[in-house]
Short mmCIF file of C-alpha atoms in Angstrom, two decimals:
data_model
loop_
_atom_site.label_atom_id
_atom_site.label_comp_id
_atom_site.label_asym_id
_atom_site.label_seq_id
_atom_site.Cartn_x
_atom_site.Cartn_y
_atom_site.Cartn_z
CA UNK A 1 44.07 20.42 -21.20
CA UNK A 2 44.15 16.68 -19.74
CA UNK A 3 40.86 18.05 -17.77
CA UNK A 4 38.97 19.32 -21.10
CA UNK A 5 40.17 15.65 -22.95
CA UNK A 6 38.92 13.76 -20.57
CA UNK A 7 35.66 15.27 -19.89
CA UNK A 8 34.94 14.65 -23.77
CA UNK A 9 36.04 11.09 -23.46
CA UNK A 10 33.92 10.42 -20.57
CA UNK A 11 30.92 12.23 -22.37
CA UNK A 12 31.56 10.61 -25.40
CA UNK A 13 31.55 6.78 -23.69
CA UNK A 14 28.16 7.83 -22.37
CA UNK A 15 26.60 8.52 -25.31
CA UNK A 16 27.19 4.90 -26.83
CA UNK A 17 25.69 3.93 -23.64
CA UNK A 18 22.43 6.33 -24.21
CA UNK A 19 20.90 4.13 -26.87
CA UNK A 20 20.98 1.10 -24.63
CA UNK A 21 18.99 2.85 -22.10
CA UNK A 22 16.36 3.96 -24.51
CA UNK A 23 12.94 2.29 -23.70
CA UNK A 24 13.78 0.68 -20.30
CA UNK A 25 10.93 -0.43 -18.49
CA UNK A 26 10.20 1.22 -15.40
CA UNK A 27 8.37 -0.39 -12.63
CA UNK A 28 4.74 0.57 -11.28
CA UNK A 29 2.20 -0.28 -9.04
CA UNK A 30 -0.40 -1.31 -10.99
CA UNK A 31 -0.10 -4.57 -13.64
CA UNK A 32 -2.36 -3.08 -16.05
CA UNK A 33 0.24 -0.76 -17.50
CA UNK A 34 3.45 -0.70 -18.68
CA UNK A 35 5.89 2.66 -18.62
CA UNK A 36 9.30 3.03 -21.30
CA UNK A 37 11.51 5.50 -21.05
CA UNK A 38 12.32 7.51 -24.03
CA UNK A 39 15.28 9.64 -24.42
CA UNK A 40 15.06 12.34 -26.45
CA UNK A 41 17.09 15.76 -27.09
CA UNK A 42 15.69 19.28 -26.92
CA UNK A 43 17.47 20.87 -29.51
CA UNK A 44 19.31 23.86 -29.44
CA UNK A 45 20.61 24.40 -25.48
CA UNK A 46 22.18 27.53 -24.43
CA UNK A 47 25.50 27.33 -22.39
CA UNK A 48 27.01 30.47 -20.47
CA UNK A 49 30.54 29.94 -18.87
CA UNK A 50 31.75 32.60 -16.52
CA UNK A 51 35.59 34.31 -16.81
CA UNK A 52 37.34 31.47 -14.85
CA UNK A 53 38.70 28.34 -16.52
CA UNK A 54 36.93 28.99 -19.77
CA UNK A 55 37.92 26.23 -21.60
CA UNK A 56 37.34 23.59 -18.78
CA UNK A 57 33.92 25.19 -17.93
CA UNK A 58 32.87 25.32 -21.63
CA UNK A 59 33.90 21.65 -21.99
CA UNK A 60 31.94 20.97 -18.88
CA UNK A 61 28.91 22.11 -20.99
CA UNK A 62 29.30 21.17 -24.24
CA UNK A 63 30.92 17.54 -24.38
CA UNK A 64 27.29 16.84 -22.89
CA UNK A 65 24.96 18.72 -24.44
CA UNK A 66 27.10 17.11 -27.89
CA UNK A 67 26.43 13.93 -26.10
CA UNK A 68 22.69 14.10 -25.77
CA UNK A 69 22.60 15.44 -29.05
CA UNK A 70 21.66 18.51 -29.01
CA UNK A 71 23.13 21.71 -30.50
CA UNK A 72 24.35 24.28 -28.21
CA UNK A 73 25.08 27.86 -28.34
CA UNK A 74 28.01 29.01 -26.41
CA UNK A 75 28.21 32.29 -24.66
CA UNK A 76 31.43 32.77 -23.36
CA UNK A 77 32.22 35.82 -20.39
CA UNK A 78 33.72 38.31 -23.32
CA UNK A 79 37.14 38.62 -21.78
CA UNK A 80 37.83 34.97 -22.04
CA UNK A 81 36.50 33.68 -25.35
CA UNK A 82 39.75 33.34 -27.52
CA UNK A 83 39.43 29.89 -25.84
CA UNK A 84 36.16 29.21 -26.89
CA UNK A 85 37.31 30.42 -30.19
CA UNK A 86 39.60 27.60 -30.71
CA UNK A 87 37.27 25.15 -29.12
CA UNK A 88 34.67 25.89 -31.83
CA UNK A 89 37.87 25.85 -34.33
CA UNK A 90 38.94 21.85 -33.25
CA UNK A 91 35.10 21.31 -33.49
CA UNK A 92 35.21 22.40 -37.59
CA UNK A 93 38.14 20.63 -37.30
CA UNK A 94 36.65 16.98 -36.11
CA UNK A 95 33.88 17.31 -38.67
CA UNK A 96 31.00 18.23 -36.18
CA UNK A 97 28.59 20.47 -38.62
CA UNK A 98 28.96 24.46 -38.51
CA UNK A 99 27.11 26.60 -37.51
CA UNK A 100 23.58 27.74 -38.68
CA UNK A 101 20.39 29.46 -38.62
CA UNK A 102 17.68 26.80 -36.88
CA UNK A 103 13.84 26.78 -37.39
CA UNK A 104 12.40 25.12 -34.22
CA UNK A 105 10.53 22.41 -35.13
CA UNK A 106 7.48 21.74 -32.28
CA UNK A 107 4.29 20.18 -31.63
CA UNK A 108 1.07 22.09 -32.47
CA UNK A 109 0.89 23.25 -28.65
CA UNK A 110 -2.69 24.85 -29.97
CA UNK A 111 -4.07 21.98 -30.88
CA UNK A 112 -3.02 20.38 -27.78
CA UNK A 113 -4.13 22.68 -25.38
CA UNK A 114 -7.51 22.50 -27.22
CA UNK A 115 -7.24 18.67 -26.71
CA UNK A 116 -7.04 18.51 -22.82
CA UNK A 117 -9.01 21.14 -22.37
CA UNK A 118 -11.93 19.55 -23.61
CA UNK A 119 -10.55 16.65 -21.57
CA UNK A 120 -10.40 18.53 -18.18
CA UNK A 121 -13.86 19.41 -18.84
CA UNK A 122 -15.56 16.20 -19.56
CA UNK A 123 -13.45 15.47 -15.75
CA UNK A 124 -15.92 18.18 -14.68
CA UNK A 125 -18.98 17.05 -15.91
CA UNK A 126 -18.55 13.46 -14.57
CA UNK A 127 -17.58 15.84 -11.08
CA UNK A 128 -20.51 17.31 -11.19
CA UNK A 129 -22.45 14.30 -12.52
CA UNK A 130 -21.17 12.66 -8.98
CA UNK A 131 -21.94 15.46 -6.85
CA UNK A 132 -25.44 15.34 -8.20
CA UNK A 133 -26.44 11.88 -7.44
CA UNK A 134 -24.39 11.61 -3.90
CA UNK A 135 -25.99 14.79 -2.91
CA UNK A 136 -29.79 13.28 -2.69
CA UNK A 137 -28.48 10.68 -1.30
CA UNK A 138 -26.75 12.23 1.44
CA UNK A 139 -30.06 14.24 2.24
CA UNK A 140 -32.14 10.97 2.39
CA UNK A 141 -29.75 9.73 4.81
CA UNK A 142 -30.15 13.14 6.73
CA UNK A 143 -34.19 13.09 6.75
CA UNK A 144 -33.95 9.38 7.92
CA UNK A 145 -32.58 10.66 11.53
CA UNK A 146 -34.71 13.23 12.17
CA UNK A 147 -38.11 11.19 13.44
CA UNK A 148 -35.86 8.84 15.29
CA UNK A 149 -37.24 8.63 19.13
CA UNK A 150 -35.31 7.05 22.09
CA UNK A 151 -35.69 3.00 21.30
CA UNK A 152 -33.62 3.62 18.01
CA UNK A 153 -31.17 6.08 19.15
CA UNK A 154 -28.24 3.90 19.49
CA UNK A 155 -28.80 1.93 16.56
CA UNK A 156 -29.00 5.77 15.20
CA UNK A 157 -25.63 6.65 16.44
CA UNK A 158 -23.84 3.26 14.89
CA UNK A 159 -25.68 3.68 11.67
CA UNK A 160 -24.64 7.67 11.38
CA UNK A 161 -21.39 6.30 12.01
CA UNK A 162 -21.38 4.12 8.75
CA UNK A 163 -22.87 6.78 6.80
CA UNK A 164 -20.75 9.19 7.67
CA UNK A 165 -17.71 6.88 7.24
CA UNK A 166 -19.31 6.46 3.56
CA UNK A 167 -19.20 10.49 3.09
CA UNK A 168 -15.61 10.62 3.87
CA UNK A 169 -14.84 7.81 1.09
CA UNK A 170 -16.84 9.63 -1.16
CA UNK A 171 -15.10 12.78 -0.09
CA UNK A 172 -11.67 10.73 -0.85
CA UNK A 173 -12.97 9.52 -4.27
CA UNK A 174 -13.86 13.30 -5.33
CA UNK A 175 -10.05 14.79 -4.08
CA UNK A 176 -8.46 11.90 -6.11
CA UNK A 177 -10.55 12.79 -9.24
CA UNK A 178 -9.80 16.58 -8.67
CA UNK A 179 -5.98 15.45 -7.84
CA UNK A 180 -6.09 13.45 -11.29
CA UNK A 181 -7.87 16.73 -12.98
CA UNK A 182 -4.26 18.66 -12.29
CA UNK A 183 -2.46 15.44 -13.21
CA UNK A 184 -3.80 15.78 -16.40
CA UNK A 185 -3.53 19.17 -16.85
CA UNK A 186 0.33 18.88 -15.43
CA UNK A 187 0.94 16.12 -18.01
CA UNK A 188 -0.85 17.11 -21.23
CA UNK A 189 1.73 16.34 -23.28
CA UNK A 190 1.62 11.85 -22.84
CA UNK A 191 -0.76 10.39 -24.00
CA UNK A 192 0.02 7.48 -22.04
CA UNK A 193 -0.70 9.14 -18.83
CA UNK A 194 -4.01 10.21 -20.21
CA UNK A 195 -5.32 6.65 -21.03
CA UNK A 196 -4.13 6.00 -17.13
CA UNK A 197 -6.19 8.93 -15.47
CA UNK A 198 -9.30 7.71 -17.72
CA UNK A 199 -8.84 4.22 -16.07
CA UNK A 200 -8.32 6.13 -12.70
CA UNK A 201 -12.06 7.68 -13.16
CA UNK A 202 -13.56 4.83 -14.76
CA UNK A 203 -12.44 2.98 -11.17
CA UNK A 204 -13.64 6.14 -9.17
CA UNK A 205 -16.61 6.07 -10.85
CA UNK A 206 -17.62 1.87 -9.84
CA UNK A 207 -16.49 2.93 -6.29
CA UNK A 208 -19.10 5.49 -6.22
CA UNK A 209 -21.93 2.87 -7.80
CA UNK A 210 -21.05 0.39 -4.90
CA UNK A 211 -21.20 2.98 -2.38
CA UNK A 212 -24.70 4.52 -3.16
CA UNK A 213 -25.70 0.74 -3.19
CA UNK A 214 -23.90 0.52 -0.40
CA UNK A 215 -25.74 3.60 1.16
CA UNK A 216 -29.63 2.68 0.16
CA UNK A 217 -29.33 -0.92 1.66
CA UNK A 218 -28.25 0.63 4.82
CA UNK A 219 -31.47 2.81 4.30
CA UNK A 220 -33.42 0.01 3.73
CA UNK A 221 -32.32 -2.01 6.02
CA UNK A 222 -33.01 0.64 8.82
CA UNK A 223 -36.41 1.59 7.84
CA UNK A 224 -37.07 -2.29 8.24
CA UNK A 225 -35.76 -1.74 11.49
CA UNK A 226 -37.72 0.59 12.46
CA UNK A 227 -41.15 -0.28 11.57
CA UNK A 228 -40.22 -3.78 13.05
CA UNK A 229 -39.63 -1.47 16.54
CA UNK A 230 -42.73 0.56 16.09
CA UNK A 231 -44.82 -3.16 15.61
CA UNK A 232 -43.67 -4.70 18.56
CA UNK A 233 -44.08 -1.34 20.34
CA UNK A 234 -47.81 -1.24 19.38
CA UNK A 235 -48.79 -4.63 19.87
CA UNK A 236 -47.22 -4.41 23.53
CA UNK A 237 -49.55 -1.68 24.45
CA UNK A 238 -52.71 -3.16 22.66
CA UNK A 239 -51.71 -6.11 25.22
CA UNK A 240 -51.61 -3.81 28.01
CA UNK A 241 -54.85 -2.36 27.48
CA UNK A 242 -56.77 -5.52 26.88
CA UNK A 243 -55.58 -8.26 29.89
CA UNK A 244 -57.57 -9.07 32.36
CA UNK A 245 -57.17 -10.68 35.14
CA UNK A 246 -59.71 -13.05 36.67
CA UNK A 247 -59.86 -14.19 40.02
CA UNK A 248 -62.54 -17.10 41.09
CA UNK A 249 -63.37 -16.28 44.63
CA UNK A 250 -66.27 -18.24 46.74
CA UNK A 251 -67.63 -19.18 43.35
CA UNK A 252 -67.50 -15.61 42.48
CA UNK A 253 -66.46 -14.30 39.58
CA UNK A 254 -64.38 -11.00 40.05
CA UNK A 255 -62.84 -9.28 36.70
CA UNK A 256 -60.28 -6.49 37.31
CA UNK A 257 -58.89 -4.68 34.30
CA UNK A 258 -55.19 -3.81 34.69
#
């Protein structure tokens, strides 16, 4: 009996603690928001206790679940239960209410899951709004290679390396929006969490502005490159063909064309 008292004292000095805890700031990475923590009960809890120590076991269960506020139904093993019995008895007794039917009282989860979903699918329209524009993109880079000849092959192989390096980020940035697509679908219920993943996308999405830029001043710059090879290639040969060498010999003129 000490064992049952004391486990409602000590359950009973935590719940005056419980409202000091309510909205404590927890830490993130990011400055731009700012997370609470709300405490809140679930309402009715069921509690099953087993044939041994009834009365300690039930006390393990419900000085809590009292504590948190919620109201519990006890199921005691039906052997042991005349010390349940009296349990629920001293509760009547301490002036916690009886008994009753309960109507649950819930959000409309229709309603919600008819929010989000439109919200998971305006993710995949801006998914597939991305894949669109990377993918041309991507195949411009790929026709830019293919006419490449010897004198630009190296400068090939470090540029391919950039471009693919810029495939991989965008490759990143399109498993983080999927990853925040389940995030959101995983945490439907805050609101708070959706405002973050729609920050989380609008970011994604300037990455993925700054790396086409990125991508068609690359292009640019190696088409410049290129033409500036094929130039100096052509006037070299147009040099070739034209010099002429002329040797003054006995006051003769010889020309020889090399």
């Amino acid at each position: 009996m000490d064992d049952v008292a004391g486990c409602f004292e000590f359950y009973a000095d935590l719940a005056e603690k419980l409202d000091g805890k309510q909205k404590a700031p927890v830490s993130l990475p990011m400055e731009t928001f700012k997370s609470y923590v709300l405490k809140e009960t679930i309402d009715v809890v069921g509690l099953i206790t087993p044939w041994n120590y009834p009365l300690l076991m039930a006390a393990w269960k419900v000085a809590p679940a009292l504590a948190a506020g919620c109201a519990t139904i006890l199921k005691p093993f039906e052997l042991a239960s005349v010390t349940c019995l009296e349990l629920a008895d001293i509760c009547k007794e301490v002036g916690l209410p009886p008994g009753s039917e309960m109507k649950h009282i819930g959000i409309d989860t229709e309603a919600l899951k008819e929010h989000f979903g439109k919200k998971v699918m305006e993710l995949e329209e801006e998914k597939k709004i991305v894949q669109q524009e990377s993918d041309p993109l991507l195949h411009e880079v790929k026709n830019l290679s293919v006419n490449i000849d010897g004198l630009a092959q190296k400068s090939q192989d470090v540029r391919g390396q950039k471009m693919k390096a810029l495939e991989a980020q965008i490759l990143d940035l399109k498993k983080k929006q999927e990853n925040q697509v389940q995030l959101l679908k995983q945490k439907e219920k805050s609101k708070e969490t959706a405002k973050k993943l729609q920050a989380e996308i609008q970011y994604i999405k300037a990455q993925k502005v700054q790396l086409q830029h990125k991508m068609k001043q690359e292009a640019e710059q190696f088409r410049q490159w290129k033409a500036s090879q094929e130039k100096e290639l052509l006037q070299a040969a147009v040099a070739r063909s034209f010099c002429k060498v002329i040797y003054i010999y006995d006051q003769d003129i010889h020309v020889r064309t090399l």
